[in-house]
Amino acid sequence: MSYGITSHRRHLIISSSYTSIHSDSDVKLCPGRNPGTRKMKTGTSLAALFCVLGTTEAFLGRVSFLPGIRNLPTDTPVARNHGPGIFMSTLKSPEPATAQTQHAQAPTSLHVSDSKRVYLFNEGRKEDKALLGGKGANLAEMSNIGLPVPPGFIISTATCLQYFDSEPNLPSGLVEEYMAAIKTIEAQTGKEFGNPENPLLFSVRSGAAISMPGMLDTVLSLGMNDEVAVALARKSGNPRWVYDTYRRFLQMFSNVVLGMKMEVFDDLLVAYKASKEYRSDTDMQAADWEEMVRRYKEVTTVPADPHEQLQLAIRAVFSSWMTPRAIKYRQYNDIPETLGTGVTVQSMVFGNMGEDSGTGVAFTRNPSTGENVHFGEYLQNACGEDVVAGIRTPEDLTGLKAQNPQLYEELLRV
C-alpha cells in the first residue's frame, strides 16, 4: 500500500492518489500524483494522499478559514476513533499490465444511468471504474465505507467522449449539473466557491478506468485569485503559504490549460532565487512569493473568475485524453481510446502551510523487494509535486518516526 501524505499536527486525511505530510503533530493529506506501480514479490500496492489536521479546539479554530475545512463529520468509524478533522482516501494501483492483458482489465460494467453525468462521491462504488475512472470509483468506495474523504464529485468518462463532439464547448447542460454538485459540497464544507471572503478551492484531476501515470492533466488550488489571496492571507495569518499556493496555481493552470511551458515559470523562479542568493525554496519568504506571483502574472493571463477557471480546467482535462503523449501511451499499452477519462473535482487540502506541514509517499511494503515493512519519504512544508519533480531531496519516512512519533503512529494506523 502506498500513501500520499500531508501532515499538520495530529490526524490524517486522505484525498487522492498522492502523498503529503505536515509534521507539527497533525497530519493533513494533500493531492498529488499516483507514485506509480512497481511489480512486487508479494501483495499489491495502494496509492493514497493524506493530510493531517489537528483536532484540538485551538487548531480547529486556526484552520476554520481553510477552503473546504469546517467542523468535519464525526459520525464515521474513523472519525469516532480519532476525532473530527480527519479525511482519508485510497486509490488501488492496478497490477502492471501487458499489451496482452490490458483489454481484459478494462472495466466494462456500469450500474447507473448513462444519462447521469455528475456523481457525488457517495453516489458511486468501486465497480464503477468504467464510468467514473479508477480515481473517482475508489474515492466513491471509500466515502461509502465511512472513511473521511474530502468532499467532491466526478464527471463521468462518457462525458469525456461527449466533449469531443462539442469541443471546445462543454456538453450542453453540464455546467448546471456540476454546479448542483458544488452546492452540495458548499453545504458540506461551509465554504462558497467564488466567494473571496469564504473561498472553496478545488483540485481538478483526470482519472481513466486504466491508470495512465503522468499522461493526463491536473490543476490544483483552482479558485485562487488576487481577492482570495488577500482574504486568505488576512484570515490565516500565513501569507507565505497563500502566495506560494497562488504562484503554484498560476504555473499549473498556465501549463495545463493555456499550454505554456513550465520552464517559463521555473526560469523566473531560478533567476529570482539567484538574485537573492537563496539556495532553496524554503528560503523564500511571504514577500518573495508575492513578488513571484506578480512576475508570473506578467507572462500569463489566468482568468480571475473561479467559475471560468473551472470550466477551462475541465475542458483541459478532457482534452488531455487526446494529447499525442496520451495517444502514444494507449497505443503502446493497448488501452482502448473509447474508455475516456473522468474528471474528479475535490476540495483542496494543503501540504505547504509551514514547517508543521508537508508531503510524502509511503508504502506498506518495500516496493523494490516486496518486504512487509513500511517504506517511504517525505518533505516538510511542501506539496506532492515537489516530491515527484525532485525539486527538493525528501527525507526517509523513518525520520518522521523520530521527529514526531505520534504522527508516525497515526500514519501506520491508517
PDB file of N, CA and C in Angstrom, residues 42-116:
ATOM      1  N   THR A  42       5.303  -9.872  -3.389  1.00  0.00           N
ATOM      2  CA  THR A  42       4.072 -10.303  -2.749  1.00  0.00           C
ATOM      3  C   THR A  42       3.181  -9.107  -2.557  1.00  0.00           C
ATOM      4  N   GLY A  43       1.870  -9.341  -2.553  1.00  0.00           N
ATOM      5  CA  GLY A  43       0.924  -8.281  -2.252  1.00  0.00           C
ATOM      6  C   GLY A  43       0.740  -7.305  -3.387  1.00  0.00           C
ATOM      7  N   THR A  44      -0.105  -6.303  -3.155  1.00  0.00           N
ATOM      8  CA  THR A  44      -0.328  -5.245  -4.119  1.00  0.00           C
ATOM      9  C   THR A  44      -0.021  -3.928  -3.453  1.00  0.00           C
ATOM     10  N   SER A  45      -0.011  -2.878  -4.232  1.00  0.00           N
ATOM     11  CA  SER A  45       0.252  -1.564  -3.646  1.00  0.00           C
ATOM     12  C   SER A  45      -0.982  -0.705  -3.753  1.00  0.00           C
ATOM     13  N   LEU A  46      -1.176   0.133  -2.770  1.00  0.00           N
ATOM     14  CA  LEU A  46      -2.259   1.096  -2.779  1.00  0.00           C
ATOM     15  C   LEU A  46      -1.637   2.469  -2.765  1.00  0.00           C
ATOM     16  N   ALA A  47      -2.213   3.369  -3.521  1.00  0.00           N
ATOM     17  CA  ALA A  47      -1.710   4.737  -3.529  1.00  0.00           C
ATOM     18  C   ALA A  47      -2.721   5.607  -2.820  1.00  0.00           C
ATOM     19  N   ALA A  48      -2.260   6.504  -1.980  1.00  0.00           N
ATOM     20  CA  ALA A  48      -3.180   7.378  -1.277  1.00  0.00           C
ATOM     21  C   ALA A  48      -2.502   8.682  -0.964  1.00  0.00           C
ATOM     22  N   LEU A  49      -3.297   9.707  -0.822  1.00  0.00           N
ATOM     23  CA  LEU A  49      -2.740  11.000  -0.454  1.00  0.00           C
ATOM     24  C   LEU A  49      -3.438  11.434   0.809  1.00  0.00           C
ATOM     25  N   PHE A  50      -2.705  11.891   1.807  1.00  0.00           N
ATOM     26  CA  PHE A  50      -3.396  12.293   3.004  1.00  0.00           C
ATOM     27  C   PHE A  50      -2.772  13.483   3.682  1.00  0.00           C
ATOM     28  N   CYS A  51      -3.577  14.170   4.440  1.00  0.00           N
ATOM     29  CA  CYS A  51      -3.106  15.284   5.236  1.00  0.00           C
ATOM     30  C   CYS A  51      -3.656  15.115   6.627  1.00  0.00           C
ATOM     31  N   VAL A  52      -2.962  15.646   7.594  1.00  0.00           N
ATOM     32  CA  VAL A  52      -3.429  15.543   8.960  1.00  0.00           C
ATOM     33  C   VAL A  52      -3.746  16.916   9.501  1.00  0.00           C
ATOM     34  N   LEU A  53      -4.888  17.012  10.099  1.00  0.00           N
ATOM     35  CA  LEU A  53      -5.288  18.272  10.710  1.00  0.00           C
ATOM     36  C   LEU A  53      -5.372  18.061  12.209  1.00  0.00           C
ATOM     37  N   GLY A  54      -4.929  19.018  12.973  1.00  0.00           N
ATOM     38  CA  GLY A  54      -5.048  18.941  14.407  1.00  0.00           C
ATOM     39  C   GLY A  54      -6.504  18.998  14.806  1.00  0.00           C
ATOM     40  N   THR A  55      -6.852  18.359  15.886  1.00  0.00           N
ATOM     41  CA  THR A  55      -8.249  18.328  16.271  1.00  0.00           C
ATOM     42  C   THR A  55      -8.501  19.014  17.604  1.00  0.00           C
ATOM     43  N   THR A  56      -7.498  19.660  18.162  1.00  0.00           N
ATOM     44  CA  THR A  56      -7.756  20.431  19.356  1.00  0.00           C
ATOM     45  C   THR A  56      -8.601  21.637  18.986  1.00  0.00           C
ATOM     46  N   GLU A  57      -9.298  22.188  19.942  1.00  0.00           N
ATOM     47  CA  GLU A  57     -10.140  23.355  19.661  1.00  0.00           C
ATOM     48  C   GLU A  57      -9.300  24.490  19.093  1.00  0.00           C
ATOM     49  N   ALA A  58      -8.112  24.655  19.642  1.00  0.00           N
ATOM     50  CA  ALA A  58      -7.252  25.739  19.158  1.00  0.00           C
ATOM     51  C   ALA A  58      -6.890  25.538  17.700  1.00  0.00           C
ATOM     52  N   PHE A  59      -6.570  24.298  17.351  1.00  0.00           N
ATOM     53  CA  PHE A  59      -6.174  24.062  15.962  1.00  0.00           C
ATOM     54  C   PHE A  59      -7.361  24.193  15.032  1.00  0.00           C
ATOM     55  N   LEU A  60      -8.511  23.641  15.430  1.00  0.00           N
ATOM     56  CA  LEU A  60      -9.684  23.759  14.573  1.00  0.00           C
ATOM     57  C   LEU A  60     -10.040  25.219  14.370  1.00  0.00           C
ATOM     58  N   GLY A  61      -9.859  26.026  15.413  1.00  0.00           N
ATOM     59  CA  GLY A  61     -10.096  27.446  15.244  1.00  0.00           C
ATOM     60  C   GLY A  61      -9.116  28.065  14.278  1.00  0.00           C
ATOM     61  N   ARG A  62      -7.894  27.562  14.316  1.00  0.00           N
ATOM     62  CA  ARG A  62      -6.850  28.108  13.454  1.00  0.00           C
ATOM     63  C   ARG A  62      -7.111  27.806  11.987  1.00  0.00           C
ATOM     64  N   VAL A  63      -7.665  26.627  11.680  1.00  0.00           N
ATOM     65  CA  VAL A  63      -7.818  26.239  10.274  1.00  0.00           C
ATOM     66  C   VAL A  63      -9.243  26.383   9.771  1.00  0.00           C
ATOM     67  N   SER A  64     -10.146  26.931  10.582  1.00  0.00           N
ATOM     68  CA  SER A  64     -11.539  27.013  10.152  1.00  0.00           C
ATOM     69  C   SER A  64     -11.721  27.876   8.914  1.00  0.00           C
ATOM     70  N   PHE A  65     -10.750  28.728   8.637  1.00  0.00           N
ATOM     71  CA  PHE A  65     -10.827  29.589   7.452  1.00  0.00           C
ATOM     72  C   PHE A  65     -10.472  28.844   6.179  1.00  0.00           C
ATOM     73  N   LEU A  66      -9.864  27.669   6.283  1.00  0.00           N
ATOM     74  CA  LEU A  66      -9.333  26.997   5.101  1.00  0.00           C
ATOM     75  C   LEU A  66     -10.435  26.607   4.131  1.00  0.00           C
ATOM     76  N   PRO A  67     -10.183  26.757   2.829  1.00  0.00           N
ATOM     77  CA  PRO A  67     -11.155  26.327   1.835  1.00  0.00           C
ATOM     78  C   PRO A  67     -11.432  24.837   1.972  1.00  0.00           C
ATOM     79  N   GLY A  68     -12.708  24.487   2.165  1.00  0.00           N
ATOM     80  CA  GLY A  68     -13.058  23.075   2.247  1.00  0.00           C
ATOM     81  C   GLY A  68     -12.987  22.507   3.648  1.00  0.00           C
ATOM     82  N   ILE A  69     -12.586  23.306   4.665  1.00  0.00           N
ATOM     83  CA  ILE A  69     -12.451  22.797   6.020  1.00  0.00           C
ATOM     84  C   ILE A  69     -13.483  23.458   6.925  1.00  0.00           C
ATOM     85  N   ARG A  70     -14.180  22.663   7.684  1.00  0.00           N
ATOM     86  CA  ARG A  70     -15.067  23.169   8.727  1.00  0.00           C
ATOM     87  C   ARG A  70     -15.060  22.126   9.832  1.00  0.00           C
ATOM     88  N   ASN A  71     -16.073  22.116  10.704  1.00  0.00           N
ATOM     89  CA  ASN A  71     -16.180  21.028  11.658  1.00  0.00           C
ATOM     90  C   ASN A  71     -16.505  19.774  10.871  1.00  0.00           C
ATOM     91  N   LEU A  72     -15.542  18.903  10.737  1.00  0.00           N
ATOM     92  CA  LEU A  72     -15.682  17.768   9.847  1.00  0.00           C
ATOM     93  C   LEU A  72     -16.589  16.713  10.466  1.00  0.00           C
ATOM     94  N   PRO A  73     -17.164  15.824   9.649  1.00  0.00           N
ATOM     95  CA  PRO A  73     -18.110  14.833  10.146  1.00  0.00           C
ATOM     96  C   PRO A  73     -17.507  13.978  11.253  1.00  0.00           C
ATOM     97  N   THR A  74     -18.340  13.661  12.254  1.00  0.00           N
ATOM     98  CA  THR A  74     -17.881  12.839  13.371  1.00  0.00           C
ATOM     99  C   THR A  74     -18.636  11.530  13.461  1.00  0.00           C
ATOM    100  N   ASP A  75     -19.492  11.245  12.460  1.00  0.00           N
ATOM    101  CA  ASP A  75     -20.334  10.057  12.539  1.00  0.00           C
ATOM    102  C   ASP A  75     -19.826   8.911  11.682  1.00  0.00           C
ATOM    103  N   THR A  76     -18.529   8.907  11.358  1.00  0.00           N
ATOM    104  CA  THR A  76     -17.945   7.804  10.600  1.00  0.00           C
ATOM    105  C   THR A  76     -17.066   6.988  11.533  1.00  0.00           C
ATOM    106  N   PRO A  77     -16.795   5.720  11.205  1.00  0.00           N
ATOM    107  CA  PRO A  77     -15.956   4.896  12.080  1.00  0.00           C
ATOM    108  C   PRO A  77     -14.607   5.516  12.380  1.00  0.00           C
ATOM    109  N   VAL A  78     -13.957   6.069  11.361  1.00  0.00           N
ATOM    110  CA  VAL A  78     -12.634   6.657  11.585  1.00  0.00           C
ATOM    111  C   VAL A  78     -12.738   7.886  12.465  1.00  0.00           C
ATOM    112  N   ALA A  79     -13.741   8.734  12.188  1.00  0.00           N
ATOM    113  CA  ALA A  79     -13.885   9.958  12.966  1.00  0.00           C
ATOM    114  C   ALA A  79     -14.215   9.647  14.417  1.00  0.00           C
ATOM    115  N   ARG A  80     -15.028   8.599  14.643  1.00  0.00           N
ATOM    116  CA  ARG A  80     -15.365   8.254  16.015  1.00  0.00           C
ATOM    117  C   ARG A  80     -14.126   7.805  16.779  1.00  0.00           C
ATOM    118  N   ASN A  81     -13.210   7.154  16.078  1.00  0.00           N
ATOM    119  CA  ASN A  81     -11.998   6.672  16.724  1.00  0.00           C
ATOM    120  C   ASN A  81     -10.964   7.768  16.930  1.00  0.00           C
ATOM    121  N   HIS A  82     -10.916   8.716  15.996  1.00  0.00           N
ATOM    122  CA  HIS A  82      -9.820   9.684  16.005  1.00  0.00           C
ATOM    123  C   HIS A  82     -10.258  11.119  16.224  1.00  0.00           C
ATOM    124  N   GLY A  83     -11.551  11.392  16.207  1.00  0.00           N
ATOM    125  CA  GLY A  83     -11.999  12.749  16.402  1.00  0.00           C
ATOM    126  C   GLY A  83     -12.263  13.461  15.105  1.00  0.00           C
ATOM    127  N   PRO A  84     -12.814  14.690  15.177  1.00  0.00           N
ATOM    128  CA  PRO A  84     -13.119  15.440  13.966  1.00  0.00           C
ATOM    129  C   PRO A  84     -11.857  15.890  13.262  1.00  0.00           C
ATOM    130  N   GLY A  85     -12.003  16.241  12.005  1.00  0.00           N
ATOM    131  CA  GLY A  85     -10.877  16.803  11.278  1.00  0.00           C
ATOM    132  C   GLY A  85     -10.074  15.801  10.494  1.00  0.00           C
ATOM    133  N   ILE A  86     -10.604  14.592  10.265  1.00  0.00           N
ATOM    134  CA  ILE A  86      -9.861  13.584   9.536  1.00  0.00           C
ATOM    135  C   ILE A  86     -10.516  13.340   8.189  1.00  0.00           C
ATOM    136  N   PHE A  87      -9.716  13.326   7.137  1.00  0.00           N
ATOM    137  CA  PHE A  87     -10.184  12.957   5.808  1.00  0.00           C
ATOM    138  C   PHE A  87      -9.283  11.846   5.295  1.00  0.00           C
ATOM    139  N   MET A  88      -9.827  10.873   4.605  1.00  0.00           N
ATOM    140  CA  MET A  88      -8.979   9.822   4.046  1.00  0.00           C
ATOM    141  C   MET A  88      -9.483   9.359   2.700  1.00  0.00           C
ATOM    142  N   SER A  89      -8.574   8.905   1.849  1.00  0.00           N
ATOM    143  CA  SER A  89      -8.957   8.260   0.607  1.00  0.00           C
ATOM    144  C   SER A  89      -7.803   7.444   0.086  1.00  0.00           C
ATOM    145  N   THR A  90      -8.071   6.291  -0.488  1.00  0.00           N
ATOM    146  CA  THR A  90      -7.016   5.478  -1.076  1.00  0.00           C
ATOM    147  C   THR A  90      -7.367   5.123  -2.486  1.00  0.00           C
ATOM    148  N   LEU A  91      -6.337   4.894  -3.264  1.00  0.00           N
ATOM    149  CA  LEU A  91      -6.521   4.530  -4.660  1.00  0.00           C
ATOM    150  C   LEU A  91      -5.711   3.288  -4.915  1.00  0.00           C
ATOM    151  N   LYS A  92      -6.364   2.188  -5.298  1.00  0.00           N
ATOM    152  CA  LYS A  92      -5.637   0.952  -5.544  1.00  0.00           C
ATOM    153  C   LYS A  92      -4.961   1.021  -6.893  1.00  0.00           C
ATOM    154  N   SER A  93      -3.671   0.799  -6.891  1.00  0.00           N
ATOM    155  CA  SER A  93      -2.924   0.813  -8.135  1.00  0.00           C
ATOM    156  C   SER A  93      -3.083  -0.528  -8.824  1.00  0.00           C
ATOM    157  N   PRO A  94      -3.344  -0.535 -10.134  1.00  0.00           N
ATOM    158  CA  PRO A  94      -3.504  -1.797 -10.835  1.00  0.00           C
ATOM    159  C   PRO A  94      -2.174  -2.511 -10.962  1.00  0.00           C
ATOM    160  N   GLU A  95      -2.248  -3.849 -11.086  1.00  0.00           N
ATOM    161  CA  GLU A  95      -1.037  -4.601 -11.373  1.00  0.00           C
ATOM    162  C   GLU A  95      -0.498  -4.175 -12.728  1.00  0.00           C
ATOM    163  N   PRO A  96       0.809  -4.154 -12.904  1.00  0.00           N
ATOM    164  CA  PRO A  96       1.356  -3.801 -14.207  1.00  0.00           C
ATOM    165  C   PRO A  96       0.754  -4.681 -15.287  1.00  0.00           C
ATOM    166  N   ALA A  97       0.347  -4.030 -16.391  1.00  0.00           N
ATOM    167  CA  ALA A  97      -0.336  -4.765 -17.440  1.00  0.00           C
ATOM    168  C   ALA A  97       0.523  -4.853 -18.681  1.00  0.00           C
ATOM    169  N   THR A  98       0.265  -5.855 -19.456  1.00  0.00           N
ATOM    170  CA  THR A  98       0.949  -6.021 -20.724  1.00  0.00           C
ATOM    171  C   THR A  98      -0.035  -5.787 -21.837  1.00  0.00           C
ATOM    172  N   ALA A  99       0.457  -5.689 -23.043  1.00  0.00           N
ATOM    173  CA  ALA A  99      -0.427  -5.484 -24.188  1.00  0.00           C
ATOM    174  C   ALA A  99      -1.422  -6.619 -24.316  1.00  0.00           C
ATOM    175  N   GLN A 100      -1.041  -7.821 -23.842  1.00  0.00           N
ATOM    176  CA  GLN A 100      -1.927  -8.966 -23.972  1.00  0.00           C
ATOM    177  C   GLN A 100      -3.031  -8.970 -22.927  1.00  0.00           C
ATOM    178  N   THR A 101      -2.833  -8.233 -21.823  1.00  0.00           N
ATOM    179  CA  THR A 101      -3.809  -8.288 -20.743  1.00  0.00           C
ATOM    180  C   THR A 101      -4.597  -7.019 -20.567  1.00  0.00           C
ATOM    181  N   GLN A 102      -4.219  -5.916 -21.189  1.00  0.00           N
ATOM    182  CA  GLN A 102      -4.868  -4.640 -20.932  1.00  0.00           C
ATOM    183  C   GLN A 102      -6.350  -4.680 -21.269  1.00  0.00           C
ATOM    184  N   HIS A 103      -6.723  -5.219 -22.422  1.00  0.00           N
ATOM    185  CA  HIS A 103      -8.132  -5.236 -22.785  1.00  0.00           C
ATOM    186  C   HIS A 103      -8.941  -6.006 -21.763  1.00  0.00           C
ATOM    187  N   ALA A 104      -8.388  -7.085 -21.264  1.00  0.00           N
ATOM    188  CA  ALA A 104      -9.111  -7.883 -20.288  1.00  0.00           C
ATOM    189  C   ALA A 104      -9.309  -7.117 -18.999  1.00  0.00           C
ATOM    190  N   GLN A 105      -8.403  -6.181 -18.699  1.00  0.00           N
ATOM    191  CA  GLN A 105      -8.508  -5.430 -17.456  1.00  0.00           C
ATOM    192  C   GLN A 105      -9.475  -4.255 -17.559  1.00  0.00           C
ATOM    193  N   ALA A 106      -9.804  -3.825 -18.741  1.00  0.00           N
ATOM    194  CA  ALA A 106     -10.647  -2.647 -18.894  1.00  0.00           C
ATOM    195  C   ALA A 106     -12.032  -2.908 -18.337  1.00  0.00           C
ATOM    196  N   PRO A 107     -12.487  -2.161 -17.311  1.00  0.00           N
ATOM    197  CA  PRO A 107     -13.812  -2.361 -16.752  1.00  0.00           C
ATOM    198  C   PRO A 107     -14.882  -2.055 -17.794  1.00  0.00           C
ATOM    199  N   THR A 108     -15.950  -2.813 -17.763  1.00  0.00           N
ATOM    200  CA  THR A 108     -16.997  -2.615 -18.758  1.00  0.00           C
ATOM    201  C   THR A 108     -18.381  -2.482 -18.152  1.00  0.00           C
ATOM    202  N   SER A 109     -18.605  -2.947 -16.919  1.00  0.00           N
ATOM    203  CA  SER A 109     -19.961  -2.957 -16.373  1.00  0.00           C
ATOM    204  C   SER A 109     -20.283  -1.652 -15.667  1.00  0.00           C
ATOM    205  N   LEU A 110     -21.491  -1.146 -15.891  1.00  0.00           N
ATOM    206  CA  LEU A 110     -21.977   0.065 -15.247  1.00  0.00           C
ATOM    207  C   LEU A 110     -23.266  -0.275 -14.525  1.00  0.00           C
ATOM    208  N   HIS A 111     -23.506   0.384 -13.391  1.00  0.00           N
ATOM    209  CA  HIS A 111     -24.738   0.088 -12.665  1.00  0.00           C
ATOM    210  C   HIS A 111     -25.643   1.305 -12.579  1.00  0.00           C
ATOM    211  N   VAL A 112     -25.244   2.411 -13.186  1.00  0.00           N
ATOM    212  CA  VAL A 112     -26.014   3.639 -13.079  1.00  0.00           C
ATOM    213  C   VAL A 112     -26.476   4.084 -14.449  1.00  0.00           C
ATOM    214  N   SER A 113     -27.401   5.022 -14.453  1.00  0.00           N
ATOM    215  CA  SER A 113     -27.973   5.503 -15.707  1.00  0.00           C
ATOM    216  C   SER A 113     -26.934   6.232 -16.541  1.00  0.00           C
ATOM    217  N   ASP A 114     -26.905   5.923 -17.830  1.00  0.00           N
ATOM    218  CA  ASP A 114     -25.968   6.596 -18.721  1.00  0.00           C
ATOM    219  C   ASP A 114     -26.313   8.072 -18.900  1.00  0.00           C
ATOM    220  N   SER A 115     -27.537   8.478 -18.536  1.00  0.00           N
ATOM    221  CA  SER A 115     -27.938   9.867 -18.724  1.00  0.00           C
ATOM    222  C   SER A 115     -27.365  10.779 -17.646  1.00  0.00           C
ATOM    223  N   LYS A 116     -26.967  10.212 -16.519  1.00  0.00           N
ATOM    224  CA  LYS A 116     -26.392  10.997 -15.433  1.00  0.00           C
ATOM    225  C   LYS A 116     -24.913  11.209 -15.717  1.00  0.00           C
TER     226      LYS A 116
END
